[in-house]
mmCIF file of C-alpha atoms in Angstrom:
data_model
loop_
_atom_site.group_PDB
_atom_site.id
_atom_site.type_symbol
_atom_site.label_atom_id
_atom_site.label_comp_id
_atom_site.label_asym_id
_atom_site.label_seq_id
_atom_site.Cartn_x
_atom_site.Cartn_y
_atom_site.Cartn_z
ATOM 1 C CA UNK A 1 24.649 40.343 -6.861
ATOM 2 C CA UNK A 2 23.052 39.093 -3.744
ATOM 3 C CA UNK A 3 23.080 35.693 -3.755
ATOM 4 C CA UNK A 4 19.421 33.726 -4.237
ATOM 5 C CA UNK A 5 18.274 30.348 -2.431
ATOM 6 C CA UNK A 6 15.991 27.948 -4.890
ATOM 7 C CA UNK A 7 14.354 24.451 -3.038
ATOM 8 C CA UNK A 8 13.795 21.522 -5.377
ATOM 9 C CA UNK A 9 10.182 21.101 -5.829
ATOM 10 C CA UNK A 10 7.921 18.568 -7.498
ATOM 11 C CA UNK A 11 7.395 15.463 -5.692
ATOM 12 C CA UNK A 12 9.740 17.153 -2.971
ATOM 13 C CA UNK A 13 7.913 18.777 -0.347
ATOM 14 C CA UNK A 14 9.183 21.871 1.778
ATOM 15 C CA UNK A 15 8.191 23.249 4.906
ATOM 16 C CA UNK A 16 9.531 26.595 5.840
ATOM 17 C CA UNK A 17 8.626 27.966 9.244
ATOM 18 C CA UNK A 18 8.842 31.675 10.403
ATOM 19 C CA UNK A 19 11.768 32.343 12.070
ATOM 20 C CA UNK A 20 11.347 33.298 15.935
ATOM 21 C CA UNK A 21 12.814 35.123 18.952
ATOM 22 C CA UNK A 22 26.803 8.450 20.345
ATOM 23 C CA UNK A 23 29.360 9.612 17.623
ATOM 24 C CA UNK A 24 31.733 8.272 20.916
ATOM 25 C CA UNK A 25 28.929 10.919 22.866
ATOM 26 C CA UNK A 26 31.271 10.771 26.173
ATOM 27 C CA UNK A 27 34.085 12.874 24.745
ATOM 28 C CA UNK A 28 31.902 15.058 22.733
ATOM 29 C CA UNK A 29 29.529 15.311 26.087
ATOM 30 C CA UNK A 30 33.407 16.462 27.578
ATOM 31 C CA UNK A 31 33.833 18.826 24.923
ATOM 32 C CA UNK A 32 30.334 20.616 25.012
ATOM 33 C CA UNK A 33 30.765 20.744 29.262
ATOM 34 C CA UNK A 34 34.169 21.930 29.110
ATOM 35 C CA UNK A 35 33.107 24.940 26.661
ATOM 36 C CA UNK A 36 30.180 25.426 28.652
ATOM 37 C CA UNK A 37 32.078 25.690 31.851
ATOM 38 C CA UNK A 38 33.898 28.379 30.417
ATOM 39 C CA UNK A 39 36.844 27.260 28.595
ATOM 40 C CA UNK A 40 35.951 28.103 25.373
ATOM 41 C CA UNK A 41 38.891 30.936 25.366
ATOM 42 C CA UNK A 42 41.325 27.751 25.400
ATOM 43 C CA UNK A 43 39.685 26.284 22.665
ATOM 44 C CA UNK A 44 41.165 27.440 18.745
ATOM 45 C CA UNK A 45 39.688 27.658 15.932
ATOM 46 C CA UNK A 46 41.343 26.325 13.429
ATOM 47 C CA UNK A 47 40.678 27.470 9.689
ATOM 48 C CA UNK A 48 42.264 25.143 6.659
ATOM 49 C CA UNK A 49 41.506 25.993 3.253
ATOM 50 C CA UNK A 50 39.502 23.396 1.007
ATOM 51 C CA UNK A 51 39.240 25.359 -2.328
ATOM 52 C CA UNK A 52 40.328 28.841 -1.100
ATOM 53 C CA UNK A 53 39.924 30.699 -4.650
ATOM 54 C CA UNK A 54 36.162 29.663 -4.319
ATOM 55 C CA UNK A 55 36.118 31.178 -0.526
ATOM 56 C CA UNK A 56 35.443 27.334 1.152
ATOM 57 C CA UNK A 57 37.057 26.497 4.387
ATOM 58 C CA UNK A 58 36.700 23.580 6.794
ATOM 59 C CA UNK A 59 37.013 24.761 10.539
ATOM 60 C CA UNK A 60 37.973 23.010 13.137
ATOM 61 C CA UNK A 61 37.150 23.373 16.949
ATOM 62 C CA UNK A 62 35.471 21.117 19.298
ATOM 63 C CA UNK A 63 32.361 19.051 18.019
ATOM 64 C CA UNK A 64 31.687 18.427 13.920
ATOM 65 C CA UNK A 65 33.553 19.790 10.990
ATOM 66 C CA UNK A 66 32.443 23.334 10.188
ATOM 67 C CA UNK A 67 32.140 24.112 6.677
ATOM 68 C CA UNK A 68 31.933 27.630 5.203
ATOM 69 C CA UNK A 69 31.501 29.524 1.812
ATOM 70 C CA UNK A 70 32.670 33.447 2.204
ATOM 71 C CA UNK A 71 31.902 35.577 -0.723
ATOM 72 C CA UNK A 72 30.263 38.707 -1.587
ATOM 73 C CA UNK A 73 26.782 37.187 -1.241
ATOM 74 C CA UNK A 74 27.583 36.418 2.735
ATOM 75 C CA UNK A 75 28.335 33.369 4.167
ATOM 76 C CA UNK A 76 26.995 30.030 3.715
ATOM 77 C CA UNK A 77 27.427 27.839 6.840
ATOM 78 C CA UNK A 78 27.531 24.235 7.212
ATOM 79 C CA UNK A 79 26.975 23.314 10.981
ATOM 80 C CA UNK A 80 28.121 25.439 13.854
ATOM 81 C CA UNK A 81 29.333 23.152 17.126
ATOM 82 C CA UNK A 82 28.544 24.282 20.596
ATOM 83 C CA UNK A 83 27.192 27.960 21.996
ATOM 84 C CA UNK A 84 29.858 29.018 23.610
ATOM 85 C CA UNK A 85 32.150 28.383 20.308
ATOM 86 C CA UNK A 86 29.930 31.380 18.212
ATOM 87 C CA UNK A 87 32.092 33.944 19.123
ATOM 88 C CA UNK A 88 34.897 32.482 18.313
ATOM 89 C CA UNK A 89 33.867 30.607 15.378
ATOM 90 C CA UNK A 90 32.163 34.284 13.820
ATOM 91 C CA UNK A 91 35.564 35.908 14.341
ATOM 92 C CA UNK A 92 37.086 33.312 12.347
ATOM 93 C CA UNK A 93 34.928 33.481 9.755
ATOM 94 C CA UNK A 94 35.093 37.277 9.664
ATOM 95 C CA UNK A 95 39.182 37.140 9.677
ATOM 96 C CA UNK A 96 37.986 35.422 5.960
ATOM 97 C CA UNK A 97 35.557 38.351 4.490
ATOM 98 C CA UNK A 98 34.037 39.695 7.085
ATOM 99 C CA UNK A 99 30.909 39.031 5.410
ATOM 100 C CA UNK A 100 27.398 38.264 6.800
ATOM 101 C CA UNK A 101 26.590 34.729 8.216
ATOM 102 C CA UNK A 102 23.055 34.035 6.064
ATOM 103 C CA UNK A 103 22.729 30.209 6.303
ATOM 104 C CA UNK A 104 23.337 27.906 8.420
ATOM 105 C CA UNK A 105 22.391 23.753 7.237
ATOM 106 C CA UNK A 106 22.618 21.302 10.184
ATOM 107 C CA UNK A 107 23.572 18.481 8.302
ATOM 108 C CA UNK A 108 21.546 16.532 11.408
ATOM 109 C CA UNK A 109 20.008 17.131 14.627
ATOM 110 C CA UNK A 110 23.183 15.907 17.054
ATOM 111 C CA UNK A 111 24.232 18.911 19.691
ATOM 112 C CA UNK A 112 27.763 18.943 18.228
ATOM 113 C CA UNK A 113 26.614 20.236 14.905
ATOM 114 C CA UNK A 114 23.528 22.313 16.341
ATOM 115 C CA UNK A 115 25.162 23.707 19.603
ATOM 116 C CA UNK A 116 24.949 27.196 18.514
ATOM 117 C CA UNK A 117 21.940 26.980 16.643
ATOM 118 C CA UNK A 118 20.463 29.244 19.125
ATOM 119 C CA UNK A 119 22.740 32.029 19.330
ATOM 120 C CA UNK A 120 22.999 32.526 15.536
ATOM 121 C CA UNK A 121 18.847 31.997 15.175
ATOM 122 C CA UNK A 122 18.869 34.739 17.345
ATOM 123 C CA UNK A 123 21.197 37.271 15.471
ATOM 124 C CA UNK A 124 18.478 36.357 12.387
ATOM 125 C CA UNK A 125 20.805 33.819 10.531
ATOM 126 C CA UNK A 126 18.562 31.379 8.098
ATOM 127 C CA UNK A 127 18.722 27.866 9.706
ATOM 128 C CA UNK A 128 18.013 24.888 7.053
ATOM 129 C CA UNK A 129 18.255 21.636 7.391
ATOM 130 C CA UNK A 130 16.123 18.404 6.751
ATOM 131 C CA UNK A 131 12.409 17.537 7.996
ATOM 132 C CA UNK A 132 13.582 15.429 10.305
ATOM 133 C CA UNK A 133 16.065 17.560 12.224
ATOM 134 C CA UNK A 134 13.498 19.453 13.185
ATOM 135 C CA UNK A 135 11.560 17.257 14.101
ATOM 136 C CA UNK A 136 14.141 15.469 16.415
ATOM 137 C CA UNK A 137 15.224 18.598 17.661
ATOM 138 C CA UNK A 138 11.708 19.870 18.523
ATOM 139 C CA UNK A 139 11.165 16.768 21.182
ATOM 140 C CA UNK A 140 13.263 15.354 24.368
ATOM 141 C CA UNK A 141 15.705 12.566 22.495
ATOM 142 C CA UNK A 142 16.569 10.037 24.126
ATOM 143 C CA UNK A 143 20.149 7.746 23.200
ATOM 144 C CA UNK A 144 19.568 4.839 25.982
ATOM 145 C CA UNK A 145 22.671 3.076 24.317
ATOM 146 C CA UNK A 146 24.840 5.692 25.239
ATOM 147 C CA UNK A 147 22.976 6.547 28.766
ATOM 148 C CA UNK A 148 22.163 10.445 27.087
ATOM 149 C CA UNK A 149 19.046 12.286 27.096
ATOM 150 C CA UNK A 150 18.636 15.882 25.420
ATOM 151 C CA UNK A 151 15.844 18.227 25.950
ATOM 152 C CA UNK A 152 13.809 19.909 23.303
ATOM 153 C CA UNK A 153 15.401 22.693 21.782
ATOM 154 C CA UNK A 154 14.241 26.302 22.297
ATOM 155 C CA UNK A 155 12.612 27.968 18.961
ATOM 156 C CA UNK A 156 15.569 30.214 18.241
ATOM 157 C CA UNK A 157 17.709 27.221 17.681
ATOM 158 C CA UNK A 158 15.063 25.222 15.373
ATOM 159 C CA UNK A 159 15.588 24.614 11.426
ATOM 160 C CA UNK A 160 13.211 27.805 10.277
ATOM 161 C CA UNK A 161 13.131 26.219 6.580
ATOM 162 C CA UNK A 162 13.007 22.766 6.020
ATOM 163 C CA UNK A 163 13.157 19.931 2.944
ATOM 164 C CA UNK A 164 12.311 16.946 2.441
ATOM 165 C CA UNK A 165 14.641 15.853 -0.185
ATOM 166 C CA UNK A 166 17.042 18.447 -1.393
ATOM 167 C CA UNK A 167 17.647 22.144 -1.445
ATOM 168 C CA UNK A 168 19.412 24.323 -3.782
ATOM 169 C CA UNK A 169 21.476 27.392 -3.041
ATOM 170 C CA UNK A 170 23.342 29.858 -5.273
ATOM 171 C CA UNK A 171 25.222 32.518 -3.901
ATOM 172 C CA UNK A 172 28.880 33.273 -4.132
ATOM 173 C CA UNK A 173 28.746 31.807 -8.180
ATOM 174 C CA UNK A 174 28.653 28.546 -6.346
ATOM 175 C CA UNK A 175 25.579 25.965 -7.006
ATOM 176 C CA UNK A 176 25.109 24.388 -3.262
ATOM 177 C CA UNK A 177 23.523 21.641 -3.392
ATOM 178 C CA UNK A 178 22.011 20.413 -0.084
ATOM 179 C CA UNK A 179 21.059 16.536 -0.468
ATOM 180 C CA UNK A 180 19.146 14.101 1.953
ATOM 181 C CA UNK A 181 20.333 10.783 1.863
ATOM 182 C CA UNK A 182 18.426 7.840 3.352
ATOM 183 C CA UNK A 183 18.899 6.739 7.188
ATOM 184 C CA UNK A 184 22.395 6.508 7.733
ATOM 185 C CA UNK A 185 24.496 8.349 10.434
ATOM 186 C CA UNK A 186 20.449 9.495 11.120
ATOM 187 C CA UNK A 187 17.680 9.406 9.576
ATOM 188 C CA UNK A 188 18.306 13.405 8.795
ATOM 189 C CA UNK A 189 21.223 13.233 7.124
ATOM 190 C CA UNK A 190 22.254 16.304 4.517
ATOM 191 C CA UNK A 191 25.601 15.421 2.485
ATOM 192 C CA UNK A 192 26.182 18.894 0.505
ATOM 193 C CA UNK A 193 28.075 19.586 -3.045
ATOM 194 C CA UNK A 194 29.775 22.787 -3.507
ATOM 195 C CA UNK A 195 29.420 22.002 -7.668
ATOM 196 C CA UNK A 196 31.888 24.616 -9.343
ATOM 197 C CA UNK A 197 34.400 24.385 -6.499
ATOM 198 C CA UNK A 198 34.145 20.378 -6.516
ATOM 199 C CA UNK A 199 33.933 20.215 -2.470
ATOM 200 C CA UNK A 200 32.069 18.000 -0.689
ATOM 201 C CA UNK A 201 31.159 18.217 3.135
ATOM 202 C CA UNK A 202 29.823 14.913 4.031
ATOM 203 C CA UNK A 203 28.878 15.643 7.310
ATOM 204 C CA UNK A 204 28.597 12.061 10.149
ATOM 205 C CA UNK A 205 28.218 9.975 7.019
ATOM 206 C CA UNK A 206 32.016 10.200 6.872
ATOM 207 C CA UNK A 207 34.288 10.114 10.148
ATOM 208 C CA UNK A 208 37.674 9.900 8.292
ATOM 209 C CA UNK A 209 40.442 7.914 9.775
ATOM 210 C CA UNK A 210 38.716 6.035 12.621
ATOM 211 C CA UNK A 211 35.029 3.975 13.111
ATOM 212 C CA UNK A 212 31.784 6.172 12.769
ATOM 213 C CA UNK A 213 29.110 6.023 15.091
ATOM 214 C CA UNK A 214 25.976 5.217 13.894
ATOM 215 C CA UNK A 215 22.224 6.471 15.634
ATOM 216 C CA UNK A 216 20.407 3.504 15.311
ATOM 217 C CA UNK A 217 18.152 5.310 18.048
ATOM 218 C CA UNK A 218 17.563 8.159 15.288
ATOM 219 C CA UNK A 219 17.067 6.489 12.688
ATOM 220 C CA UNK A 220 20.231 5.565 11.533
ATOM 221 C CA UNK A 221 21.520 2.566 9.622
ATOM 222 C CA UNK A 222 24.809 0.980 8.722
ATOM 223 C CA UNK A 223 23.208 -0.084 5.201
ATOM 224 C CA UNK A 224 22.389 3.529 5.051
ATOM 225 C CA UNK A 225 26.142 4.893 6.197
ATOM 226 C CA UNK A 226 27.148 2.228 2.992
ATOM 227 C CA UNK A 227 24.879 3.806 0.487
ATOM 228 C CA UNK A 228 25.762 7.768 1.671
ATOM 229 C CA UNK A 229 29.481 6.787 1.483
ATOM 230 C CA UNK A 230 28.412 5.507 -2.432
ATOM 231 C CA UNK A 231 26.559 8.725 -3.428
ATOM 232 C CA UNK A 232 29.656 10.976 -2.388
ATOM 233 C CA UNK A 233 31.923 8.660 -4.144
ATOM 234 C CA UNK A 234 29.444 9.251 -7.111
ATOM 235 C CA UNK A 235 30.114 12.883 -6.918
ATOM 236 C CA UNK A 236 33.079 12.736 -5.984
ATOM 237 C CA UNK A 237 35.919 12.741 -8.620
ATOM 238 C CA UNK A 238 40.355 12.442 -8.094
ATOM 239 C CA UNK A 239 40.252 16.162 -7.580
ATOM 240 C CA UNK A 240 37.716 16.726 -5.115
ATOM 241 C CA UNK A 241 38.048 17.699 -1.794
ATOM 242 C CA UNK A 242 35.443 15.956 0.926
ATOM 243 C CA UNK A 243 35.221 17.881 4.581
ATOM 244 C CA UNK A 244 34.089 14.868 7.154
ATOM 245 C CA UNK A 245 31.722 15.294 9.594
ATOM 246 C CA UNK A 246 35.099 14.163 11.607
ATOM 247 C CA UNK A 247 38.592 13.996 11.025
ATOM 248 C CA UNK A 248 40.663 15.877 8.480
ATOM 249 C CA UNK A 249 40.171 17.114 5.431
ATOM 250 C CA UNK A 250 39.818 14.217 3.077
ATOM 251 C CA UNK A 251 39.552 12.874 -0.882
ATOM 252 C CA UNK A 252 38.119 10.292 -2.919
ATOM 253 C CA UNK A 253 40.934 7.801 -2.384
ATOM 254 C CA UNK A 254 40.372 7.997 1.773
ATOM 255 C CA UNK A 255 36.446 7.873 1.373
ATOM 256 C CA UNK A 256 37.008 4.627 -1.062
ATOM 257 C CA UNK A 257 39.000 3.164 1.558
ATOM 258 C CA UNK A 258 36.058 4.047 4.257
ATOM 259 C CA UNK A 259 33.886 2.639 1.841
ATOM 260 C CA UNK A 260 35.498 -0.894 1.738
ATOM 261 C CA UNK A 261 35.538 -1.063 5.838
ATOM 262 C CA UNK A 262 32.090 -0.255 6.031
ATOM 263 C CA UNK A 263 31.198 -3.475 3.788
ATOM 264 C CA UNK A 264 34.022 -5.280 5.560
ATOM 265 C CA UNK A 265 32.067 -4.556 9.237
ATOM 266 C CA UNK A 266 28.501 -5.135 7.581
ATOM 267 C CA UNK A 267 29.507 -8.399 6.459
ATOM 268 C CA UNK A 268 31.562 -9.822 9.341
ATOM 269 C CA UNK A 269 28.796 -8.418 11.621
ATOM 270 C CA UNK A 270 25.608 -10.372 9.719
ATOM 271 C CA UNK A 271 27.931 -13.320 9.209
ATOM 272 C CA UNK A 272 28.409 -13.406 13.077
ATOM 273 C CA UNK A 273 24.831 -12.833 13.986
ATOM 274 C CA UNK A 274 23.670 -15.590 11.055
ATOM 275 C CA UNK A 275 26.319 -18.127 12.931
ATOM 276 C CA UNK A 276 24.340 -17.646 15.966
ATOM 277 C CA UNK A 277 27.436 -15.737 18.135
ATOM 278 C CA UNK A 278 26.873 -13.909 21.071
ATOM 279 C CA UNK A 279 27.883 -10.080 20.934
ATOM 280 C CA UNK A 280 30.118 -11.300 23.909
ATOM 281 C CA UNK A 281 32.296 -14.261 21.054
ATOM 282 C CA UNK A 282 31.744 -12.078 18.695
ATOM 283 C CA UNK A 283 33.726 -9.269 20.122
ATOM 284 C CA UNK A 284 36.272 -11.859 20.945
ATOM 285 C CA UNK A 285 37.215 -12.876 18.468
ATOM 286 C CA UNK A 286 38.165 -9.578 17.249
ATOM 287 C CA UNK A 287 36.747 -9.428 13.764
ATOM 288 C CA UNK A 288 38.461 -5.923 12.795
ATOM 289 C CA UNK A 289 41.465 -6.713 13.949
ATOM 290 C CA UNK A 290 43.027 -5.969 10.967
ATOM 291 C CA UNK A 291 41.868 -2.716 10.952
ATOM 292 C CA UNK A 292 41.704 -1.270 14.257
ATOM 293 C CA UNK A 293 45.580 -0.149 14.210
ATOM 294 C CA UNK A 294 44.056 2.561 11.537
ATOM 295 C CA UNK A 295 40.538 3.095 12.479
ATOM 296 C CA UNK A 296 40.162 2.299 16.498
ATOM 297 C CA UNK A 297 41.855 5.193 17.518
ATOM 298 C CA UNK A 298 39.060 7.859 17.642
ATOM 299 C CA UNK A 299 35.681 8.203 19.175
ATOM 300 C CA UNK A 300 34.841 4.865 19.451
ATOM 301 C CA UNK A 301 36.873 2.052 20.584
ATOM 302 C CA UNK A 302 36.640 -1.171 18.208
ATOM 303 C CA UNK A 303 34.820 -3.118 21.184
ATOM 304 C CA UNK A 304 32.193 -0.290 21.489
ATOM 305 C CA UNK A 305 31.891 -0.414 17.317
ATOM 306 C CA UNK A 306 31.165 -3.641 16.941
ATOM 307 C CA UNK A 307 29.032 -3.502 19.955
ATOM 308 C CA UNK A 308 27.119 -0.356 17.999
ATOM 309 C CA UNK A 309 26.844 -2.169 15.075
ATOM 310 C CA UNK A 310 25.686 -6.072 16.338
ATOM 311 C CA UNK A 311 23.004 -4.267 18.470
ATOM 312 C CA UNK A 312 22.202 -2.414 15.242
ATOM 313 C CA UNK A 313 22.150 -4.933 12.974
ATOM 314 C CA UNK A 314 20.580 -7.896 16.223
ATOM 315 C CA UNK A 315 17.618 -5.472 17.869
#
């Protein structure tokens, strides 16, 4: 059967479009130069099963978590990282079916996730993903709290289908659903269910194991990184398996935990700024403390959180 694509409707709107010929930004910046200076053949791509019988895989290589559904309908493709990676990333994927790439869903607009956009665009792959990615995508952006500008991207690598709300996709007897949540990483954020399989990819709602970085420049909001993190724990149950936008593969337990720091940084963060304290004391006094042996690790060091997150929650 070949697989069919249905888009909510209703009060949803949808705009398809015919198809044409932060996150710690420094080391991702690093990543995207170093594979565009030609050392992509160094870089692996690393496949690990999430629910294997239903044909979904998380893959790993430089930039966000890859998600993919392989089946006899073709392949379903959540993000796809940086040009140079689509070789390497389609050989992967065919090493699992070698089935047809059909979709693609940005789960938002940031180069990491959209990088090859462009190249598989070009090869005639569907790309989906929310109003607003397009719309971000389709004009210079500008991150002045990370000192990073990106141009508008060509038409190849644009969202050719677009919603507003949520999308629905069956193919491979999976029911995808593709759902917008409110300003959070962005303000074009897609969190996706695989329903049958019970696997969630989260996308940069979730960076499991150390602190997220949230776009207040695009839109995003730490109230709105709490409330994502709440509707995946909603459909999320002790058996499912969650793909991050970073870090490893992950579970309910791990995104309850993420949960709890989230509140933890949103209320020592407005406390601070009620008291009246300087980003400066604030930092100082080291507020996470308690958590930074676990989460301040990764892309973001705790002073550049908090720093993130004040500014966010102090414009």
């Amino acid at each position: 059967m070949v697989g069919a694509i249905a888009l909510s409707l209703g009060v949803v709107g949808l705009s398809a479009i015919p198809a044409h010929g932060g996150l710690h930004f420094e080391e991702s910046h690093h990543e995207h130069n170093e594979a565009k200076d030609g050392h992509e053949e160094d870089i692996e791509i690393q496949v690990i099963p999430a629910n294997a019988e239903a044909g979904i895989y998380m893959l790993l290589g430089q930039g966000g978590n890859i998600g993919v559904l392989v089946g006899e309908d073709g392949v379903f493709m959540i993000d796809d990282q940086f040009a140079p990676l689509t070789e390497a990333i389609q050989t992967a994927i065919a090493e699992l079916g070698n089935k047809e790439i059909r979709f693609v869903l940005n789960t938002h607009w940031h180069f990491d996730h959209t990088g090859g956009n462009e190249n598989l665009g070009n090869q005639g792959v569907l790309i989906v993903a929310h109003d607003n990615v397009r719309e971000r995508m389709s004009t210079e952006q500008v991150l002045a709290s990370i000192g990073m500008e990106f141009p508008a991207s060509p038409e190849a690598a644009l969202p050719a289908l677009t919603f507003s709300d949520r999308a629905t996709f069956y193919l491979n007897d999976q029911t995808v659903n593709a759902i917008h949540v409110e300003p959070a990483h962005t303000d074009g954020d897609t969190i996706i269910q695989f329903a049958e399989a019970n696997v969630l990819h989260l996308g940069d709602t979730y960076f499991n194991g150390f602190y997220p970085f949230i776009d207040f420049e695009s839109g995003g909001s730490l109230d709105g990184m709490i409330a994502a993190t709440e509707q995946g724990l909603a459909l999320a149950n002790d058996e499912t398996v969650i793909i991050p936008g970073h870090g490893p593969i992950s579970n309910r337990a791990e995104l309850e935990s993420y949960h709890q720091l989230l509140l933890e940084v949103r209320e020592v963060t407005q406390s601070a700024i009620d008291a009246g304290l300087s980003l400066d004391t604030f930092i100082q006094s080291q507020p996470l403390a308690d958590y930074d042996e676990y989460w301040g690790s990764g892309f973001l060091s705790p002073e550049q959180f908090m720093t993130i997150v004040y500014n966010g929650l102090n414009p």
